[in-house]
């Protein structure tokens, strides 16, 4: 049986952490769809055209360890506004979503475009200031030379680009439950997410 959990939201809201933990809790497979765009963005930084990069993407490229840099994040956000790039990656995501045993996908347009019929949908969010602080601490811990103001500006720029793009803009699905993590611990946010998903699961005989 397949059961799809779609988790959307802006950068650094906690959706990645929640998605991985939810998948582990239920024994579902997990796909961070942002990695698809990061892998394409990485290829463009190497000189490849974005559409060609998306069409040639392999699952192995998602395992590369350097996809979490700020430079690649910005490149990913830029290629994600290209309709042909998004179209090339749709089939990959939809096939993953309907795999037997359940799947959790997190991204920007999972509940609205990729999996509009997902059994459970969450939109994980937090204030721009809270998200920027989380991102700043994460980057600083990795030795990145960034300032809080710079990271906040990047977060707001990326939010605007993701929300205003013409194809699959970032927004909550009409039937998604919103989960604001601004003032929640990871444990509390995860507990709420699990409870919401449990309510959507079919009762076991």
GROMACS .gro file of C-alpha atoms in nm:
model
  205
    1UNK     CA    1   0.000   0.000   0.000
    2UNK     CA    2   0.120   0.350  -0.077
    3UNK     CA    3   0.072   0.647   0.155
    4UNK     CA    4   0.215   0.985   0.062
    5UNK     CA    5   0.306   1.261   0.305
    6UNK     CA    6   0.368   1.599   0.139
    7UNK     CA    7   0.559   1.851   0.350
    8UNK     CA    8   0.614   2.199   0.208
    9UNK     CA    9   0.750   2.524   0.343
   10UNK     CA   10   1.021   2.788   0.313
   11UNK     CA   11   1.391   2.742   0.379
   12UNK     CA   12   1.502   2.674   0.739
   13UNK     CA   13   1.146   2.630   0.869
   14UNK     CA   14   1.235   2.281   0.990
   15UNK     CA   15   1.061   2.078   0.722
   16UNK     CA   16   1.372   1.875   0.639
   17UNK     CA   17   1.431   1.775   1.000
   18UNK     CA   18   1.063   1.699   1.051
   19UNK     CA   19   1.038   1.505   0.724
   20UNK     CA   20   1.332   1.278   0.802
   21UNK     CA   21   1.202   1.209   1.154
   22UNK     CA   22   0.847   1.147   1.031
   23UNK     CA   23   0.977   0.902   0.769
   24UNK     CA   24   1.182   0.721   1.033
   25UNK     CA   25   0.885   0.709   1.273
   26UNK     CA   26   0.647   0.554   1.021
   27UNK     CA   27   0.906   0.350   0.831
   28UNK     CA   28   0.846   0.547   0.510
   29UNK     CA   29   1.101   0.635   0.241
   30UNK     CA   30   1.212   1.001   0.239
   31UNK     CA   31   1.297   1.237  -0.047
   32UNK     CA   32   1.428   1.588   0.005
   33UNK     CA   33   1.314   1.724  -0.331
   34UNK     CA   34   1.528   2.033  -0.280
   35UNK     CA   35   1.828   1.810  -0.344
   36UNK     CA   36   1.705   1.760  -0.701
   37UNK     CA   37   1.724   2.133  -0.763
   38UNK     CA   38   2.052   2.164  -0.573
   39UNK     CA   39   2.203   1.891  -0.790
   40UNK     CA   40   2.086   2.074  -1.102
   41UNK     CA   41   2.213   2.403  -0.959
   42UNK     CA   42   2.551   2.243  -0.894
   43UNK     CA   43   2.572   2.133  -1.257
   44UNK     CA   44   2.494   2.487  -1.376
   45UNK     CA   45   2.776   2.625  -1.161
   46UNK     CA   46   3.001   2.384  -1.352
   47UNK     CA   47   2.880   2.533  -1.680
   48UNK     CA   48   2.600   2.298  -1.783
   49UNK     CA   49   2.267   2.435  -1.905
   50UNK     CA   50   1.991   2.400  -1.643
   51UNK     CA   51   1.741   2.215  -1.864
   52UNK     CA   52   2.001   1.967  -1.986
   53UNK     CA   53   2.118   1.918  -1.627
   54UNK     CA   54   1.764   1.842  -1.508
   55UNK     CA   55   1.700   1.598  -1.791
   56UNK     CA   56   2.025   1.412  -1.723
   57UNK     CA   57   1.994   1.401  -1.342
   58UNK     CA   58   2.063   1.065  -1.176
   59UNK     CA   59   1.977   0.942  -0.827
   60UNK     CA   60   2.350   0.906  -0.754
   61UNK     CA   61   2.399   1.283  -0.783
   62UNK     CA   62   2.170   1.333  -0.482
   63UNK     CA   63   2.426   1.157  -0.265
   64UNK     CA   64   2.701   1.414  -0.326
   65UNK     CA   65   2.813   1.571  -0.002
   66UNK     CA   66   2.859   1.929  -0.122
   67UNK     CA   67   2.498   2.010  -0.210
   68UNK     CA   68   2.429   2.209   0.111
   69UNK     CA   69   2.645   2.515   0.043
   70UNK     CA   70   2.495   2.864   0.028
   71UNK     CA   71   2.620   2.908  -0.330
   72UNK     CA   72   2.444   2.594  -0.446
   73UNK     CA   73   2.128   2.692  -0.256
   74UNK     CA   74   2.111   3.018  -0.451
   75UNK     CA   75   2.179   2.836  -0.779
   76UNK     CA   76   1.903   2.587  -0.695
   77UNK     CA   77   1.653   2.866  -0.629
   78UNK     CA   78   1.737   3.022  -0.966
   79UNK     CA   79   1.698   2.704  -1.172
   80UNK     CA   80   1.376   2.619  -0.986
   81UNK     CA   81   1.193   2.908  -1.155
   82UNK     CA   82   1.253   2.753  -1.500
   83UNK     CA   83   0.936   2.563  -1.607
   84UNK     CA   84   1.129   2.312  -1.821
   85UNK     CA   85   1.352   2.223  -1.525
   86UNK     CA   86   1.052   2.162  -1.300
   87UNK     CA   87   0.879   1.952  -1.567
   88UNK     CA   88   1.186   1.732  -1.608
   89UNK     CA   89   1.191   1.653  -1.236
   90UNK     CA   90   0.818   1.592  -1.184
   91UNK     CA   91   0.812   1.227  -1.296
   92UNK     CA   92   1.105   1.139  -1.067
   93UNK     CA   93   0.921   1.281  -0.767
   94UNK     CA   94   0.580   1.131  -0.847
   95UNK     CA   95   0.722   0.783  -0.895
   96UNK     CA   96   0.896   0.809  -0.559
   97UNK     CA   97   0.577   0.932  -0.390
   98UNK     CA   98   0.370   0.630  -0.487
   99UNK     CA   99   0.622   0.364  -0.393
  100UNK     CA  100   0.487   0.075  -0.189
  101UNK     CA  101   0.540   0.116   0.184
  102UNK     CA  102   0.483   0.491   0.207
  103UNK     CA  103   0.684   0.800   0.124
  104UNK     CA  104   0.755   1.144   0.267
  105UNK     CA  105   0.851   1.421   0.025
  106UNK     CA  106   0.951   1.768   0.133
  107UNK     CA  107   0.989   2.073  -0.086
  108UNK     CA  108   0.805   2.382  -0.205
  109UNK     CA  109   0.527   2.247  -0.429
  110UNK     CA  110   0.470   1.888  -0.319
  111UNK     CA  111   0.114   1.931  -0.193
  112UNK     CA  112   0.009   2.171  -0.467
  113UNK     CA  113   0.174   2.034  -0.784
  114UNK     CA  114   0.373   1.713  -0.739
  115UNK     CA  115   0.133   1.520  -0.517
  116UNK     CA  116  -0.201   1.706  -0.504
  117UNK     CA  117  -0.367   1.379  -0.397
  118UNK     CA  118  -0.126   1.308  -0.110
  119UNK     CA  119  -0.301   1.150   0.185
  120UNK     CA  120  -0.138   1.392   0.433
  121UNK     CA  121  -0.017   1.747   0.369
  122UNK     CA  122   0.174   1.980   0.600
  123UNK     CA  123   0.303   2.332   0.541
  124UNK     CA  124   0.587   2.396   0.785
  125UNK     CA  125   0.673   2.760   0.837
  126UNK     CA  126   0.839   3.007   1.076
  127UNK     CA  127   0.912   3.380   1.075
  128UNK     CA  128   1.188   3.502   0.844
  129UNK     CA  129   1.389   3.623   1.145
  130UNK     CA  130   1.373   3.286   1.321
  131UNK     CA  131   1.464   3.100   1.005
  132UNK     CA  132   1.754   3.335   0.931
  133UNK     CA  133   1.893   3.284   1.282
  134UNK     CA  134   1.875   2.906   1.243
  135UNK     CA  135   2.046   2.927   0.904
  136UNK     CA  136   2.312   3.165   1.040
  137UNK     CA  137   2.399   2.929   1.327
  138UNK     CA  138   2.410   2.632   1.088
  139UNK     CA  139   2.641   2.810   0.843
  140UNK     CA  140   2.861   2.954   1.119
  141UNK     CA  141   2.907   2.609   1.268
  142UNK     CA  142   3.039   2.496   0.931
  143UNK     CA  143   3.290   2.784   0.925
  144UNK     CA  144   3.108   2.999   0.669
  145UNK     CA  145   3.197   3.369   0.671
  146UNK     CA  146   2.847   3.521   0.694
  147UNK     CA  147   2.666   3.782   0.898
  148UNK     CA  148   2.314   3.768   1.045
  149UNK     CA  149   2.201   4.058   0.825
  150UNK     CA  150   2.338   3.889   0.515
  151UNK     CA  151   2.163   3.560   0.593
  152UNK     CA  152   1.832   3.738   0.667
  153UNK     CA  153   1.855   3.921   0.335
  154UNK     CA  154   1.923   3.590   0.156
  155UNK     CA  155   1.624   3.425   0.327
  156UNK     CA  156   1.390   3.707   0.228
  157UNK     CA  157   1.522   3.712  -0.128
  158UNK     CA  158   1.474   3.340  -0.163
  159UNK     CA  159   1.125   3.353  -0.010
  160UNK     CA  160   1.022   3.619  -0.262
  161UNK     CA  161   1.165   3.425  -0.556
  162UNK     CA  162   1.000   3.099  -0.446
  163UNK     CA  163   0.661   3.260  -0.379
  164UNK     CA  164   0.650   3.482  -0.688
  165UNK     CA  165   0.767   3.243  -0.959
  166UNK     CA  166   0.513   3.184  -1.233
  167UNK     CA  167   0.542   2.805  -1.225
  168UNK     CA  168   0.452   2.617  -0.906
  169UNK     CA  169   0.497   2.904  -0.660
  170UNK     CA  170   0.552   2.814  -0.296
  171UNK     CA  171   0.221   2.828  -0.110
  172UNK     CA  172   0.022   2.603   0.122
  173UNK     CA  173  -0.214   2.357  -0.046
  174UNK     CA  174  -0.577   2.437   0.035
  175UNK     CA  175  -0.606   2.117   0.238
  176UNK     CA  176  -0.263   2.138   0.405
  177UNK     CA  177  -0.232   2.180   0.780
  178UNK     CA  178   0.001   2.467   0.868
  179UNK     CA  179   0.263   2.406   1.137
  180UNK     CA  180   0.445   2.717   1.263
  181UNK     CA  181   0.773   2.616   1.427
  182UNK     CA  182   0.884   2.969   1.526
  183UNK     CA  183   0.843   2.895   1.896
  184UNK     CA  184   0.846   2.515   1.899
  185UNK     CA  185   1.127   2.280   1.994
  186UNK     CA  186   1.217   2.012   1.741
  187UNK     CA  187   1.054   1.753   1.967
  188UNK     CA  188   0.728   1.947   1.994
  189UNK     CA  189   0.714   2.021   1.621
  190UNK     CA  190   0.773   1.655   1.539
  191UNK     CA  191   0.509   1.540   1.788
  192UNK     CA  192   0.252   1.769   1.628
  193UNK     CA  193   0.346   1.652   1.278
  194UNK     CA  194   0.317   1.286   1.374
  195UNK     CA  195  -0.021   1.347   1.537
  196UNK     CA  196  -0.151   1.523   1.225
  197UNK     CA  197  -0.033   1.240   0.999
  198UNK     CA  198  -0.175   0.971   1.229
  199UNK     CA  199  -0.516   1.131   1.185
  200UNK     CA  200  -0.487   1.081   0.807
  201UNK     CA  201  -0.369   0.720   0.814
  202UNK     CA  202  -0.628   0.452   0.748
  203UNK     CA  203  -0.718   0.245   1.049
  204UNK     CA  204  -0.542  -0.090   1.054
  205UNK     CA  205  -0.778  -0.389   1.075
   0.00000   0.00000   0.00000
